[in-house]
mmCIF file with all atom_site columns, C-alpha atoms in Angstrom:
data_model
loop_
_atom_site.group_PDB
_atom_site.id
_atom_site.type_symbol
_atom_site.label_atom_id
_atom_site.label_alt_id
_atom_site.label_comp_id
_atom_site.label_asym_id
_atom_site.label_entity_id
_atom_site.label_seq_id
_atom_site.pdbx_PDB_ins_code
_atom_site.Cartn_x
_atom_site.Cartn_y
_atom_site.Cartn_z
_atom_site.occupancy
_atom_site.B_iso_or_equiv
_atom_site.pdbx_formal_charge
_atom_site.auth_seq_id
_atom_site.auth_comp_id
_atom_site.auth_asym_id
_atom_site.auth_atom_id
_atom_site.pdbx_PDB_model_num
ATOM 1   C CA . GLN T 1 1   ? 0.010  -0.062  0.065  1.00 0.00 ? 1   GLN T CA 1
ATOM 2   C CA . VAL T 1 2   ? 2.911  2.454   0.825  1.00 0.00 ? 2   VAL T CA 1
ATOM 3   C CA . ARG T 1 3   ? 4.637  1.565   -2.485 1.00 0.00 ? 3   ARG T CA 1
ATOM 4   C CA . LYS T 1 4   ? 1.348  2.164   -4.437 1.00 0.00 ? 4   LYS T CA 1
ATOM 5   C CA . HIS T 1 5   ? 0.511  5.347   -2.717 1.00 0.00 ? 5   HIS T CA 1
ATOM 6   C CA . ALA T 1 6   ? 4.016  6.709   -3.378 1.00 0.00 ? 6   ALA T CA 1
ATOM 7   C CA . PHE T 1 7   ? 4.159  5.620   -7.026 1.00 0.00 ? 7   PHE T CA 1
ATOM 8   C CA . LEU T 1 8   ? 0.732  7.209   -7.870 1.00 0.00 ? 8   LEU T CA 1
ATOM 9   C CA . ARG T 1 9   ? 1.904  10.561  -6.434 1.00 0.00 ? 9   ARG T CA 1
ATOM 10  C CA . GLY T 1 10  ? 5.288  10.515  -8.097 1.00 0.00 ? 10  GLY T CA 1
ATOM 11  C CA . ILE T 1 11  ? 7.201  10.078  -4.784 1.00 0.00 ? 11  ILE T CA 1
ATOM 12  C CA . GLU T 1 12  ? 10.359 8.051   -4.502 1.00 0.00 ? 12  GLU T CA 1
ATOM 13  C CA . VAL T 1 13  ? 10.863 6.085   -1.299 1.00 0.00 ? 13  VAL T CA 1
ATOM 14  C CA . SER T 1 14  ? 14.516 6.945   -0.706 1.00 0.00 ? 14  SER T CA 1
ATOM 15  C CA . GLY T 1 15  ? 14.971 4.585   2.191  1.00 0.00 ? 15  GLY T CA 1
ATOM 16  C CA . THR T 1 16  ? 13.975 3.657   5.777  1.00 0.00 ? 16  THR T CA 1
ATOM 17  C CA . ALA T 1 17  ? 15.719 3.196   9.106  1.00 0.00 ? 17  ALA T CA 1
ATOM 18  C CA . VAL T 1 18  ? 16.316 0.875   12.062 1.00 0.00 ? 18  VAL T CA 1
ATOM 19  C CA . GLY T 1 19  ? 17.579 1.993   15.639 1.00 0.00 ? 19  GLY T CA 1
ATOM 20  C CA . ASN T 1 20  ? 19.643 -1.063  16.135 1.00 0.00 ? 20  ASN T CA 1
ATOM 21  C CA . ASN T 1 21  ? 22.673 -1.733  18.554 1.00 0.00 ? 21  ASN T CA 1
ATOM 22  C CA . PHE T 1 22  ? 25.317 -4.190  17.148 1.00 0.00 ? 22  PHE T CA 1
ATOM 23  C CA . ALA T 1 23  ? 27.734 -3.247  20.086 1.00 0.00 ? 23  ALA T CA 1
ATOM 24  C CA . LEU T 1 24  ? 26.334 -6.040  22.207 1.00 0.00 ? 24  LEU T CA 1
ATOM 25  C CA . PRO T 1 25  ? 27.825 -9.352  23.453 1.00 0.00 ? 25  PRO T CA 1
ATOM 26  C CA . LYS T 1 26  ? 27.016 -12.460 21.711 1.00 0.00 ? 26  LYS T CA 1
ATOM 27  C CA . GLY T 1 27  ? 23.545 -13.756 22.890 1.00 0.00 ? 27  GLY T CA 1
ATOM 28  C CA . PRO T 1 28  ? 19.780 -13.430 22.363 1.00 0.00 ? 28  PRO T CA 1
ATOM 29  C CA . ASP T 1 29  ? 19.808 -9.590  22.593 1.00 0.00 ? 29  ASP T CA 1
ATOM 30  C CA . ARG T 1 30  ? 22.280 -9.272  19.764 1.00 0.00 ? 30  ARG T CA 1
ATOM 31  C CA . ASP T 1 31  ? 20.621 -11.989 17.672 1.00 0.00 ? 31  ASP T CA 1
ATOM 32  C CA . LYS T 1 32  ? 17.351 -10.080 18.097 1.00 0.00 ? 32  LYS T CA 1
ATOM 33  C CA . GLN T 1 33  ? 19.007 -6.859  16.730 1.00 0.00 ? 33  GLN T CA 1
ATOM 34  C CA . ILE T 1 34  ? 20.260 -8.828  13.586 1.00 0.00 ? 34  ILE T CA 1
ATOM 35  C CA . ALA T 1 35  ? 16.869 -10.340 13.004 1.00 0.00 ? 35  ALA T CA 1
ATOM 36  C CA . GLU T 1 36  ? 15.189 -6.986  13.276 1.00 0.00 ? 36  GLU T CA 1
ATOM 37  C CA . LEU T 1 37  ? 17.415 -5.485  10.698 1.00 0.00 ? 37  LEU T CA 1
ATOM 38  C CA . LYS T 1 38  ? 16.865 -8.341  8.329  1.00 0.00 ? 38  LYS T CA 1
ATOM 39  C CA . ALA T 1 39  ? 13.046 -7.908  8.743  1.00 0.00 ? 39  ALA T CA 1
ATOM 40  C CA . TRP T 1 40  ? 13.484 -4.259  7.869  1.00 0.00 ? 40  TRP T CA 1
ATOM 41  C CA . ILE T 1 41  ? 15.524 -5.090  4.771  1.00 0.00 ? 41  ILE T CA 1
ATOM 42  C CA . ASP T 1 42  ? 12.650 -7.229  3.674  1.00 0.00 ? 42  ASP T CA 1
ATOM 43  C CA . ARG T 1 43  ? 10.186 -4.471  4.215  1.00 0.00 ? 43  ARG T CA 1
ATOM 44  C CA . ALA T 1 44  ? 12.469 -1.897  2.389  1.00 0.00 ? 44  ALA T CA 1
ATOM 45  C CA . GLU T 1 45  ? 12.572 -4.377  -0.655 1.00 0.00 ? 45  GLU T CA 1
ATOM 46  C CA . ARG T 1 46  ? 8.782  -4.615  -0.591 1.00 0.00 ? 46  ARG T CA 1
ATOM 47  C CA . MET T 1 47  ? 8.579  -0.855  -0.540 1.00 0.00 ? 47  MET T CA 1
ATOM 48  C CA . GLY T 1 48  ? 11.029 -0.423  -3.261 1.00 0.00 ? 48  GLY T CA 1
ATOM 49  C CA . ALA T 1 49  ? 13.337 1.405   -0.941 1.00 0.00 ? 49  ALA T CA 1
ATOM 50  C CA . PRO T 1 50  ? 17.143 1.109   -1.967 1.00 0.00 ? 50  PRO T CA 1
ATOM 51  C CA . HIS T 1 51  ? 18.565 2.003   1.515  1.00 0.00 ? 51  HIS T CA 1
ATOM 52  C CA . VAL T 1 52  ? 18.259 1.179   5.115  1.00 0.00 ? 52  VAL T CA 1
ATOM 53  C CA . ARG T 1 53  ? 19.976 3.502   7.679  1.00 0.00 ? 53  ARG T CA 1
ATOM 54  C CA . VAL T 1 54  ? 21.722 1.349   10.479 1.00 0.00 ? 54  VAL T CA 1
ATOM 55  C CA . PHE T 1 55  ? 23.566 2.141   13.675 1.00 0.00 ? 55  PHE T CA 1
ATOM 56  C CA . ALA T 1 56  ? 26.695 0.601   15.169 1.00 0.00 ? 56  ALA T CA 1
ATOM 57  C CA . GLY T 1 57  ? 25.497 1.253   18.705 1.00 0.00 ? 57  GLY T CA 1
ATOM 58  C CA . ALA T 1 58  ? 27.037 1.914   22.097 1.00 0.00 ? 58  ALA T CA 1
ATOM 59  C CA . PRO T 1 59  ? 28.802 -0.844  23.973 1.00 0.00 ? 59  PRO T CA 1
ATOM 60  C CA . LYS T 1 60  ? 26.614 -2.428  26.639 1.00 0.00 ? 60  LYS T CA 1
ATOM 61  C CA . GLY T 1 61  ? 28.235 -4.989  29.028 1.00 0.00 ? 61  GLY T CA 1
ATOM 62  C CA . ILE T 1 62  ? 31.367 -5.028  26.802 1.00 0.00 ? 62  ILE T CA 1
ATOM 63  C CA . GLU T 1 63  ? 34.456 -2.971  26.100 1.00 0.00 ? 63  GLU T CA 1
ATOM 64  C CA . LYS T 1 64  ? 34.851 -0.874  22.942 1.00 0.00 ? 64  LYS T CA 1
ATOM 65  C CA . ASP T 1 65  ? 37.311 -2.978  20.980 1.00 0.00 ? 65  ASP T CA 1
ATOM 66  C CA . PRO T 1 66  ? 35.387 -6.203  21.201 1.00 0.00 ? 66  PRO T CA 1
ATOM 67  C CA . ALA T 1 67  ? 32.188 -4.217  20.486 1.00 0.00 ? 67  ALA T CA 1
ATOM 68  C CA . ILE T 1 68  ? 33.676 -3.100  17.186 1.00 0.00 ? 68  ILE T CA 1
ATOM 69  C CA . LYS T 1 69  ? 34.577 -6.622  16.216 1.00 0.00 ? 69  LYS T CA 1
ATOM 70  C CA . LEU T 1 70  ? 31.049 -7.884  17.111 1.00 0.00 ? 70  LEU T CA 1
ATOM 71  C CA . CYS T 1 71  ? 29.485 -5.039  15.123 1.00 0.00 ? 71  CYS T CA 1
ATOM 72  C CA . ILE T 1 72  ? 31.689 -5.975  12.179 1.00 0.00 ? 72  ILE T CA 1
ATOM 73  C CA . THR T 1 73  ? 30.491 -9.526  12.053 1.00 0.00 ? 73  THR T CA 1
ATOM 74  C CA . ALA T 1 74  ? 26.822 -8.404  12.504 1.00 0.00 ? 74  ALA T CA 1
ATOM 75  C CA . LEU T 1 75  ? 27.309 -5.969  9.511  1.00 0.00 ? 75  LEU T CA 1
ATOM 76  C CA . GLU T 1 76  ? 28.949 -8.679  7.459  1.00 0.00 ? 76  GLU T CA 1
ATOM 77  C CA . GLU T 1 77  ? 26.012 -11.055 7.901  1.00 0.00 ? 77  GLU T CA 1
ATOM 78  C CA . CYS T 1 78  ? 23.330 -8.259  7.396  1.00 0.00 ? 78  CYS T CA 1
ATOM 79  C CA . SER T 1 79  ? 25.242 -6.830  4.339  1.00 0.00 ? 79  SER T CA 1
ATOM 80  C CA . GLU T 1 80  ? 25.194 -10.163 2.697  1.00 0.00 ? 80  GLU T CA 1
ATOM 81  C CA . TYR T 1 81  ? 21.510 -10.496 3.288  1.00 0.00 ? 81  TYR T CA 1
ATOM 82  C CA . ALA T 1 82  ? 20.821 -6.873  2.023  1.00 0.00 ? 82  ALA T CA 1
ATOM 83  C CA . GLY T 1 83  ? 22.779 -7.609  -1.009 1.00 0.00 ? 83  GLY T CA 1
ATOM 84  C CA . SER T 1 84  ? 20.689 -10.540 -1.819 1.00 0.00 ? 84  SER T CA 1
ATOM 85  C CA . LYS T 1 85  ? 17.578 -8.198  -1.727 1.00 0.00 ? 85  LYS T CA 1
ATOM 86  C CA . GLY T 1 86  ? 19.277 -5.369  -3.802 1.00 0.00 ? 86  GLY T CA 1
ATOM 87  C CA . VAL T 1 87  ? 19.189 -3.022  -0.735 1.00 0.00 ? 87  VAL T CA 1
ATOM 88  C CA . PHE T 1 88  ? 21.986 -0.864  0.489  1.00 0.00 ? 88  PHE T CA 1
ATOM 89  C CA . LEU T 1 89  ? 22.915 -0.393  4.163  1.00 0.00 ? 89  LEU T CA 1
ATOM 90  C CA . GLY T 1 90  ? 24.124 2.894   5.350  1.00 0.00 ? 90  GLY T CA 1
ATOM 91  C CA . LEU T 1 91  ? 26.022 2.932   8.622  1.00 0.00 ? 91  LEU T CA 1
ATOM 92  C CA . GLU T 1 92  ? 25.413 6.300   10.252 1.00 0.00 ? 92  GLU T CA 1
ATOM 93  C CA . ASN T 1 93  ? 27.974 8.363   12.137 1.00 0.00 ? 93  ASN T CA 1
ATOM 94  C CA . HIS T 1 94  ? 25.830 8.311   15.276 1.00 0.00 ? 94  HIS T CA 1
ATOM 95  C CA . GLY T 1 95  ? 27.868 8.367   18.404 1.00 0.00 ? 95  GLY T CA 1
ATOM 96  C CA . GLY T 1 96  ? 28.795 5.210   20.292 1.00 0.00 ? 96  GLY T CA 1
ATOM 97  C CA . ILE T 1 97  ? 31.600 3.212   18.685 1.00 0.00 ? 97  ILE T CA 1
ATOM 98  C CA . VAL T 1 98  ? 31.410 5.530   15.565 1.00 0.00 ? 98  VAL T CA 1
ATOM 99  C CA . ALA T 1 99  ? 31.530 8.860   17.269 1.00 0.00 ? 99  ALA T CA 1
ATOM 100 C CA . GLU T 1 100 ? 34.947 9.315   15.573 1.00 0.00 ? 100 GLU T CA 1
ATOM 101 C CA . ALA T 1 101 ? 35.467 9.042   11.886 1.00 0.00 ? 101 ALA T CA 1
ATOM 102 C CA . VAL T 1 102 ? 38.462 6.784   12.180 1.00 0.00 ? 102 VAL T CA 1
ATOM 103 C CA . ASP T 1 103 ? 36.350 3.998   13.869 1.00 0.00 ? 103 ASP T CA 1
ATOM 104 C CA . LEU T 1 104 ? 33.503 4.418   11.400 1.00 0.00 ? 104 LEU T CA 1
ATOM 105 C CA . LEU T 1 105 ? 35.896 4.074   8.450  1.00 0.00 ? 105 LEU T CA 1
ATOM 106 C CA . SER T 1 106 ? 37.609 1.114   9.983  1.00 0.00 ? 106 SER T CA 1
ATOM 107 C CA . ILE T 1 107 ? 34.313 -0.701  10.422 1.00 0.00 ? 107 ILE T CA 1
ATOM 108 C CA . VAL T 1 108 ? 33.174 -0.043  6.815  1.00 0.00 ? 108 VAL T CA 1
ATOM 109 C CA . ASP T 1 109 ? 36.507 -1.074  5.529  1.00 0.00 ? 109 ASP T CA 1
ATOM 110 C CA . ALA T 1 110 ? 36.586 -4.236  7.608  1.00 0.00 ? 110 ALA T CA 1
ATOM 111 C CA . VAL T 1 111 ? 33.196 -5.366  6.379  1.00 0.00 ? 111 VAL T CA 1
ATOM 112 C CA . ARG T 1 112 ? 34.228 -5.041  2.703  1.00 0.00 ? 112 ARG T CA 1
ATOM 113 C CA . SER T 1 113 ? 30.865 -5.281  1.252  1.00 0.00 ? 113 SER T CA 1
ATOM 114 C CA . ASP T 1 114 ? 29.494 -3.582  -1.927 1.00 0.00 ? 114 ASP T CA 1
ATOM 115 C CA . TRP T 1 115 ? 26.218 -3.204  -0.157 1.00 0.00 ? 115 TRP T CA 1
ATOM 116 C CA . LEU T 1 116 ? 27.474 -1.423  3.066  1.00 0.00 ? 116 LEU T CA 1
ATOM 117 C CA . GLY T 1 117 ? 28.385 2.379   2.980  1.00 0.00 ? 117 GLY T CA 1
ATOM 118 C CA . ILE T 1 118 ? 27.904 5.423   5.084  1.00 0.00 ? 118 ILE T CA 1
ATOM 119 C CA . ASN T 1 119 ? 24.683 7.154   5.904  1.00 0.00 ? 119 ASN T CA 1
ATOM 120 C CA . LEU T 1 120 ? 26.492 10.492  6.351  1.00 0.00 ? 120 LEU T CA 1
ATOM 121 C CA . ASP T 1 121 ? 24.720 12.818  8.855  1.00 0.00 ? 121 ASP T CA 1
ATOM 122 C CA . THR T 1 122 ? 26.329 16.230  8.663  1.00 0.00 ? 122 THR T CA 1
ATOM 123 C CA . GLY T 1 123 ? 25.410 17.214  12.182 1.00 0.00 ? 123 GLY T CA 1
ATOM 124 C CA . ASN T 1 124 ? 26.514 14.134  14.118 1.00 0.00 ? 124 ASN T CA 1
ATOM 125 C CA . PHE T 1 125 ? 30.288 14.491  14.315 1.00 0.00 ? 125 PHE T CA 1
ATOM 126 C CA . ARG T 1 126 ? 31.044 16.569  17.511 1.00 0.00 ? 126 ARG T CA 1
ATOM 127 C CA . THR T 1 127 ? 34.745 16.229  16.965 1.00 0.00 ? 127 THR T CA 1
ATOM 128 C CA . ASP T 1 128 ? 37.713 18.749  16.725 1.00 0.00 ? 128 ASP T CA 1
ATOM 129 C CA . ASP T 1 129 ? 37.168 19.106  13.008 1.00 0.00 ? 129 ASP T CA 1
ATOM 130 C CA . PRO T 1 130 ? 33.621 18.119  11.944 1.00 0.00 ? 130 PRO T CA 1
ATOM 131 C CA . TYR T 1 131 ? 33.920 19.351  8.356  1.00 0.00 ? 131 TYR T CA 1
ATOM 132 C CA . GLY T 1 132 ? 37.246 17.527  8.038  1.00 0.00 ? 132 GLY T CA 1
ATOM 133 C CA . ASP T 1 133 ? 35.675 14.236  9.256  1.00 0.00 ? 133 ASP T CA 1
ATOM 134 C CA . LEU T 1 134 ? 32.772 14.683  7.002  1.00 0.00 ? 134 LEU T CA 1
ATOM 135 C CA . ALA T 1 135 ? 35.165 15.001  4.094  1.00 0.00 ? 135 ALA T CA 1
ATOM 136 C CA . LYS T 1 136 ? 37.017 11.742  5.195  1.00 0.00 ? 136 LYS T CA 1
ATOM 137 C CA . CYS T 1 137 ? 33.710 9.795   5.191  1.00 0.00 ? 137 CYS T CA 1
ATOM 138 C CA . ALA T 1 138 ? 32.032 11.349  2.175  1.00 0.00 ? 138 ALA T CA 1
ATOM 139 C CA . PRO T 1 139 ? 33.537 9.010   -0.436 1.00 0.00 ? 139 PRO T CA 1
ATOM 140 C CA . PHE T 1 140 ? 31.767 6.055   1.069  1.00 0.00 ? 140 PHE T CA 1
ATOM 141 C CA . ALA T 1 141 ? 28.255 7.965   1.481  1.00 0.00 ? 141 ALA T CA 1
ATOM 142 C CA . VAL T 1 142 ? 25.427 6.037   0.099  1.00 0.00 ? 142 VAL T CA 1
ATOM 143 C CA . ASN T 1 143 ? 22.897 8.554   1.721  1.00 0.00 ? 143 ASN T CA 1
ATOM 144 C CA . VAL T 1 144 ? 23.193 11.921  3.162  1.00 0.00 ? 144 VAL T CA 1
ATOM 145 C CA . GLN T 1 145 ? 21.297 13.588  5.876  1.00 0.00 ? 145 GLN T CA 1
ATOM 146 C CA . VAL T 1 146 ? 21.859 17.271  6.100  1.00 0.00 ? 146 VAL T CA 1
ATOM 147 C CA . LYS T 1 147 ? 21.386 19.148  9.392  1.00 0.00 ? 147 LYS T CA 1
ATOM 148 C CA . VAL T 1 148 ? 21.468 23.007  9.547  1.00 0.00 ? 148 VAL T CA 1
ATOM 149 C CA . GLU T 1 149 ? 23.623 22.935  12.766 1.00 0.00 ? 149 GLU T CA 1
ATOM 150 C CA . ILE T 1 150 ? 27.102 21.741  13.395 1.00 0.00 ? 150 ILE T CA 1
ATOM 151 C CA . GLN T 1 151 ? 28.995 21.366  16.682 1.00 0.00 ? 151 GLN T CA 1
ATOM 152 C CA . THR T 1 152 ? 32.727 21.235  17.313 1.00 0.00 ? 152 THR T CA 1
ATOM 153 C CA . ARG T 1 153 ? 33.925 19.448  20.434 1.00 0.00 ? 153 ARG T CA 1
ATOM 154 C CA . GLY T 1 154 ? 33.460 21.550  23.542 1.00 0.00 ? 154 GLY T CA 1
ATOM 155 C CA . GLN T 1 155 ? 31.589 24.337  21.713 1.00 0.00 ? 155 GLN T CA 1
ATOM 156 C CA . ASP T 1 156 ? 27.967 25.276  21.161 1.00 0.00 ? 156 ASP T CA 1
ATOM 157 C CA . LYS T 1 157 ? 26.060 24.464  18.028 1.00 0.00 ? 157 LYS T CA 1
ATOM 158 C CA . VAL T 1 158 ? 26.312 26.992  15.211 1.00 0.00 ? 158 VAL T CA 1
ATOM 159 C CA . HIS T 1 159 ? 24.715 27.286  11.761 1.00 0.00 ? 159 HIS T CA 1
ATOM 160 C CA . ALA T 1 160 ? 26.273 24.900  9.357  1.00 0.00 ? 160 ALA T CA 1
ATOM 161 C CA . ASP T 1 161 ? 27.946 26.114  6.262  1.00 0.00 ? 161 ASP T CA 1
ATOM 162 C CA . LEU T 1 162 ? 25.703 24.657  3.694  1.00 0.00 ? 162 LEU T CA 1
ATOM 163 C CA . ASP T 1 163 ? 27.797 25.700  0.785  1.00 0.00 ? 163 ASP T CA 1
ATOM 164 C CA . ARG T 1 164 ? 30.752 23.933  2.358  1.00 0.00 ? 164 ARG T CA 1
ATOM 165 C CA . LEU T 1 165 ? 28.757 20.723  3.105  1.00 0.00 ? 165 LEU T CA 1
ATOM 166 C CA . ILE T 1 166 ? 27.510 20.504  -0.607 1.00 0.00 ? 166 ILE T CA 1
ATOM 167 C CA . LYS T 1 167 ? 31.050 21.335  -1.914 1.00 0.00 ? 167 LYS T CA 1
ATOM 168 C CA . ILE T 1 168 ? 32.324 18.292  0.266  1.00 0.00 ? 168 ILE T CA 1
ATOM 169 C CA . LEU T 1 169 ? 29.848 16.066  -1.599 1.00 0.00 ? 169 LEU T CA 1
ATOM 170 C CA . ARG T 1 170 ? 30.642 17.540  -4.992 1.00 0.00 ? 170 ARG T CA 1
ATOM 171 C CA . ASP T 1 171 ? 34.261 17.030  -4.530 1.00 0.00 ? 171 ASP T CA 1
ATOM 172 C CA . VAL T 1 172 ? 33.866 13.356  -4.228 1.00 0.00 ? 172 VAL T CA 1
ATOM 173 C CA . ASN T 1 173 ? 31.193 13.242  -7.033 1.00 0.00 ? 173 ASN T CA 1
ATOM 174 C CA . TYR T 1 174 ? 28.484 12.201  -4.672 1.00 0.00 ? 174 TYR T CA 1
ATOM 175 C CA . GLN T 1 175 ? 25.223 11.744  -6.717 1.00 0.00 ? 175 GLN T CA 1
ATOM 176 C CA . GLY T 1 176 ? 22.784 10.144  -4.193 1.00 0.00 ? 176 GLY T CA 1
ATOM 177 C CA . TYR T 1 177 ? 20.024 11.361  -2.111 1.00 0.00 ? 177 TYR T CA 1
ATOM 178 C CA . VAL T 1 178 ? 20.470 14.569  0.040  1.00 0.00 ? 178 VAL T CA 1
ATOM 179 C CA . ALA T 1 179 ? 17.756 14.721  2.770  1.00 0.00 ? 179 ALA T CA 1
ATOM 180 C CA . LEU T 1 180 ? 17.125 17.527  5.105  1.00 0.00 ? 180 LEU T CA 1
ATOM 181 C CA . GLU T 1 181 ? 16.929 16.381  8.734  1.00 0.00 ? 181 GLU T CA 1
ATOM 182 C CA . TYR T 1 182 ? 15.649 19.379  10.546 1.00 0.00 ? 182 TYR T CA 1
ATOM 183 C CA . GLU T 1 183 ? 16.223 19.619  14.331 1.00 0.00 ? 183 GLU T CA 1
ATOM 184 C CA . ALA T 1 184 ? 16.935 23.256  14.991 1.00 0.00 ? 184 ALA T CA 1
ATOM 185 C CA . LYS T 1 185 ? 14.752 25.477  17.318 1.00 0.00 ? 185 LYS T CA 1
ATOM 186 C CA . GLU T 1 186 ? 13.518 27.727  14.572 1.00 0.00 ? 186 GLU T CA 1
ATOM 187 C CA . ASP T 1 187 ? 9.825  27.307  13.649 1.00 0.00 ? 187 ASP T CA 1
ATOM 188 C CA . PRO T 1 188 ? 9.987  24.348  11.114 1.00 0.00 ? 188 PRO T CA 1
ATOM 189 C CA . TRP T 1 189 ? 6.912  25.760  9.098  1.00 0.00 ? 189 TRP T CA 1
ATOM 190 C CA . GLN T 1 190 ? 9.105  28.800  8.347  1.00 0.00 ? 190 GLN T CA 1
ATOM 191 C CA . ALA T 1 191 ? 12.568 27.350  8.285  1.00 0.00 ? 191 ALA T CA 1
ATOM 192 C CA . VAL T 1 192 ? 12.139 24.128  6.455  1.00 0.00 ? 192 VAL T CA 1
ATOM 193 C CA . PRO T 1 193 ? 10.970 25.605  3.062  1.00 0.00 ? 193 PRO T CA 1
ATOM 194 C CA . THR T 1 194 ? 13.799 28.068  3.237  1.00 0.00 ? 194 THR T CA 1
ATOM 195 C CA . TYR T 1 195 ? 16.446 25.529  3.800  1.00 0.00 ? 195 TYR T CA 1
ATOM 196 C CA . LEU T 1 196 ? 14.956 23.106  1.303  1.00 0.00 ? 196 LEU T CA 1
ATOM 197 C CA . LYS T 1 197 ? 15.141 25.839  -1.338 1.00 0.00 ? 197 LYS T CA 1
ATOM 198 C CA . ARG T 1 198 ? 18.602 26.642  -0.520 1.00 0.00 ? 198 ARG T CA 1
ATOM 199 C CA . LEU T 1 199 ? 19.708 23.063  -0.655 1.00 0.00 ? 199 LEU T CA 1
ATOM 200 C CA . GLN T 1 200 ? 18.011 22.522  -3.925 1.00 0.00 ? 200 GLN T CA 1
ATOM 201 C CA . GLU T 1 201 ? 19.937 25.544  -5.333 1.00 0.00 ? 201 GLU T CA 1
ATOM 202 C CA . LEU T 1 202 ? 23.202 24.296  -4.162 1.00 0.00 ? 202 LEU T CA 1
ATOM 203 C CA . CYS T 1 203 ? 22.638 20.698  -5.339 1.00 0.00 ? 203 CYS T CA 1
ATOM 204 C CA . GLN T 1 204 ? 21.430 21.751  -8.787 1.00 0.00 ? 204 GLN T CA 1
ATOM 205 C CA . GLY T 1 205 ? 23.970 24.664  -9.213 1.00 0.00 ? 205 GLY T CA 1
#
């Protein structure tokens, strides 16, 4: 029904998302997370959605290094399954064990799947150099979520430089979806149309 509704209105379903945690010890909780993602891969296939946003998660009852290794094996299994359905997985830079670009990139590299990339969220790196970290990850982006604010480590949020963000994507020849994920305090009914218009101008310019 969702797929039919979207098609008849000329709307593309660019993807869907799960809120999983793969930074868990082996056991029923981790198994449940893997099963849940596979179920959403099936739903994405039925909707004609080419992408599922996934998380790495935050360690729970386990140290960071073994959590990263367990995340890698879970993503290997799920990426193989996603590929069999023609669906991409995008690992988001979303805190936890991927709060730093180096860890996110190491996980994607270790999985070595054509069906796993990065769901690049422009507002989620709260590092010493967020723009630099976004640039490092951009070559592996399979989906991009633009936030209108950015935050350097230890500082308050400021308005993001949208021109700079789009240039980062252009520099790596990114040609996929760019979605606005609006979380700022301004009235969204006023702000969102303005930001969408600006992003469209930058992406099409």
